């Protein structure tokens, strides 16, 4: 490896050629402030907060964009640098609302942190408020354009990672803004509600539609029987909200906290994740054996579904007709559970905790009312759950663990790995293999479909039936896969697509500022949890067997079709009519 | 009064020929340089440019031979030459004169550039407000093709070259060389970060050289007469001539092409015929990004380095004269306003700073600014100079800064009323 040596603030550094000043400074313990920089993105160098002095160069240099040169003498703490940093900060703050206390990103905002670290006590520039309208048009993601610092990070993630390309800049100079085309709302364009722009945003300009007050209202309403479900990706990330590492929070403590909050029943979406595997596995075999449309593509990720509806409507028949686990759960709570518990479904309030902002959209899709009611009443993200726990004053780290309620709290390791990219595929393979071959899997770990690689492929031998599978996470990777299939370059039987990087553990509802490094830690925690569970195959879940015996009768049967399967809608690109929303 | 003389190199054919006629251009010696170039090696042409000392006329004064020497040796499946004809600085129309009156000269120069650099495709990025220049160039491109001097295998040399006129995006910042690239690629006209420089990674990711119209227009004469001849004209370190365009309170609102050692005084009082409407107060040289200079600096020669040393800049060569009946602060306020509209808004210091500097000038003009405000404005201007992403934001404070520096008393008068 070719290296260069340089001096930063008097410290000698030796780094690989091409290393930026920003990264080189970290190696000697010097933190240079950044705002437009994001570890998973391209270098933009537009905020200019990171400028430093390089001896012999007249202009200050952006540390995020400048490679360390041979024998460079770099200074990060001179009068000129301090003046520039402070001026940039003051300029941004003077053109930014001053309501940190009420802001959803309070104590979790890159701008606020810098204002604190650089001791901005007064601002030399007069405060200017533009009073731009909030964008509340989307059920998943809201925007406060007044808070935008024009870093361009949301533009990049939406365009390059998700290839939905919702955002662009408008105007010039002081009046520059970032918004969907024609300044329409997110709910009026081909936004898939994935919330990845929420993670990209350094400030409180993009955030979830916070609905947790609605849940308090329901809990406090004595007429309501309030039940909740929780996705597998919640546990690993909720820990981070309380100062722990990914996965460090025990499941039982979250259950206890939810009871403390006031839920009448605490269930787990994993229950219907196992159910999804049974229904979807059977659907796949049915398609393969009956000349059905292939590849079959998973349908658990509502961001992906909306993406397919907007951008690849010719693939709608490839989507599995299975509802997502959340919606299967919703349909069963107000039918199966209501019946079993002798509760009028009209009195049930069904709450879903998800790592996902797109689920907020999914639960209000007009077709999601197979129980005769809106199947899931409200979806809250991991962040909203953390807010409720804090508001309730619960010390979740030290609370005594409790168990889920029966029967919809019973699950297997196969359901847990739904939370990571490749997990649904692996869970399906565990079951499909055993159902088709009648043999027991020697090694149930399908490692080929695990990990952060954008597109993963594998071929599985089911006693002579070669099943070709692929896994894509991010809709940008899904696009690549579908383009290759369209062009006839690739053939698969079964594809898993998750809209978010890393799968649900990287969802738009997870703790703010999720990066790929954090995603990897959550993935590790997910597989650890799977490995530690006694049952790791969906078809071995006794509660699922019971559900079929008592209620559904058979996979893909009449009741299943009524409650667990769905259909999709072709959507135009933009701007689209009110009915399509 | 010592009257300096005009010397026309780039404007040599001005009003002498029918701009649409290639035959008339050829009759004036046109296309001799291209023919000569096609017999020379790339390195030999660059050597000739080096000997000439030609430096950029687009405002940055970068040695042309040096820029070309980075790109010429690069092996690439495609390279580009882009002519910067965005000419967005207020009071500047030098490039238009060349494009409208002698388009074949520019086309010949671009073909030579293409040959030297190994670029088979060129773009002329012409200011959107110049439809007549676009038409003039398109006519000339058609004429050149018809004469067999553009397209495949030019004059049997084996060199292929094609040129396309690209209409600008009606924004000052689109004259910045990397913003041009973005604009041609169909994106929003915002400057890119450098490195990589366009010379290695430019248009569509290919090595690209960008030169100003006037810079290029010098090249045929340099090849015909030799680099030494060119180097002997004007200032030693910035040789040749420069077109200056005069506007404001000056008798002759005209243009001149003069050797670069001509002084500002000669331009204003000689060619310009002096000040109208009052006495001399100030002159802004180089366009709106240029310094506002006092009478004491009129003996400065216009070349790049002398102007820089005096605290101003040659810029595009626009000369805007301001008489003493004008409210200088109001004039400077308008200059500051220009940048609030023209900043692309990409980087913080310029996006926010241009507005704040303008707000400061408004406050000054309204008699509401304090000594503290002045200090804040100075600090802000310093930060913009050093931290903005591109030349626009770095130079935007110049009018305000030079006004404070050279006409501080005018500010003090206004500030006093308030204290
Ligand atoms: C804001 C801004 C606007 C510019 N506008 C022009 C222009 O209109 N024409 C031009 O030739 N150069 C312009 N430049 C300079 C170009 O970036 C570049 O330096 C020049 O085209 C190089 O050509 P030269 O070396 O032949 O001068 C501008 C620079 C900045 C920062
Ligand atoms: S939610 Fe997803 S699709 Fe919508 S704007 Fe944000 S990144 Fe783009
Ligand atoms: S909305 Fe957020 S991410 Fe997007 S440009 Fe503004 S500050 Fe950056
Ligand atoms: S200096 Fe001004 S024009 Fe240049 S990139 Fe920054 S905002 Fe845009
Ligand atoms: S972090 Fe380097 S310019 Fe924004």
PDB file of C-alpha atoms and ligand atoms in Angstrom, chain A residues 46 48 173, chain B residues 173 176 189-192 342-351 354 388-394, ligand 4:
ATOM      1  CA  UNK A  46     -20.911  22.033   0.242  1.00  0.00           C
ATOM      2  CA  UNK A  48     -17.753  24.107   4.347  1.00  0.00           C
ATOM      3  CA  UNK A 173     -28.831  31.537  -3.662  1.00  0.00           C
TER       4      UNK A 173
ATOM      5  CA  UNK B 173     -22.500  30.638 -12.230  1.00  0.00           C
ATOM      6  CA  UNK B 176     -17.681  28.555 -13.921  1.00  0.00           C
ATOM      7  CA  UNK B 189     -25.564  24.321 -13.052  1.00  0.00           C
ATOM      8  CA  UNK B 190     -23.545  23.945  -9.862  1.00  0.00           C
ATOM      9  CA  UNK B 191     -19.762  23.885  -9.562  1.00  0.00           C
ATOM     10  CA  UNK B 192     -18.110  20.570  -8.823  1.00  0.00           C
ATOM     11  CA  UNK B 342     -26.524  34.567  -8.908  1.00  0.00           C
ATOM     12  CA  UNK B 343     -25.097  32.411  -6.116  1.00  0.00           C
ATOM     13  CA  UNK B 344     -26.013  28.863  -7.021  1.00  0.00           C
ATOM     14  CA  UNK B 345     -26.759  28.184  -3.375  1.00  0.00           C
ATOM     15  CA  UNK B 346     -24.667  25.043  -3.126  1.00  0.00           C
ATOM     16  CA  UNK B 347     -22.222  26.045  -0.396  1.00  0.00           C
ATOM     17  CA  UNK B 348     -22.979  27.745   2.892  1.00  0.00           C
ATOM     18  CA  UNK B 349     -20.587  30.729   2.847  1.00  0.00           C
ATOM     19  CA  UNK B 350     -21.851  31.994  -0.494  1.00  0.00           C
ATOM     20  CA  UNK B 351     -25.515  30.977  -0.255  1.00  0.00           C
ATOM     21  CA  UNK B 354     -24.105  36.936  -0.255  1.00  0.00           C
ATOM     22  CA  UNK B 388     -16.550  29.285  -0.536  1.00  0.00           C
ATOM     23  CA  UNK B 389     -16.568  26.356  -2.899  1.00  0.00           C
ATOM     24  CA  UNK B 390     -16.039  28.239  -6.139  1.00  0.00           C
ATOM     25  CA  UNK B 391     -14.769  31.499  -7.516  1.00  0.00           C
ATOM     26  CA  UNK B 392     -18.173  33.116  -7.404  1.00  0.00           C
ATOM     27  CA  UNK B 393     -18.477  32.985  -3.645  1.00  0.00           C
ATOM     28  CA  UNK B 394     -14.793  33.689  -3.140  1.00  0.00           C
TER      29      UNK B 394
HETATM   30  S1  LIG C   4     -19.406  29.812  -4.060  1.00  0.00           S
HETATM   31 FE1  LIG C   4     -21.523  30.360  -4.542  1.00  0.00          FE
HETATM   32  S2  LIG C   4     -21.736  29.892  -6.687  1.00  0.00           S
HETATM   33 FE2  LIG C   4     -19.893  28.819  -5.946  1.00  0.00          FE
HETATM   34  S3  LIG C   4     -20.589  26.829  -5.264  1.00  0.00           S
HETATM   35 FE3  LIG C   4     -20.730  28.121  -3.493  1.00  0.00          FE
HETATM   36  S4  LIG C   4     -22.869  28.845  -3.566  1.00  0.00           S
HETATM   37 FE4  LIG C   4     -22.426  28.065  -5.573  1.00  0.00          FE
END
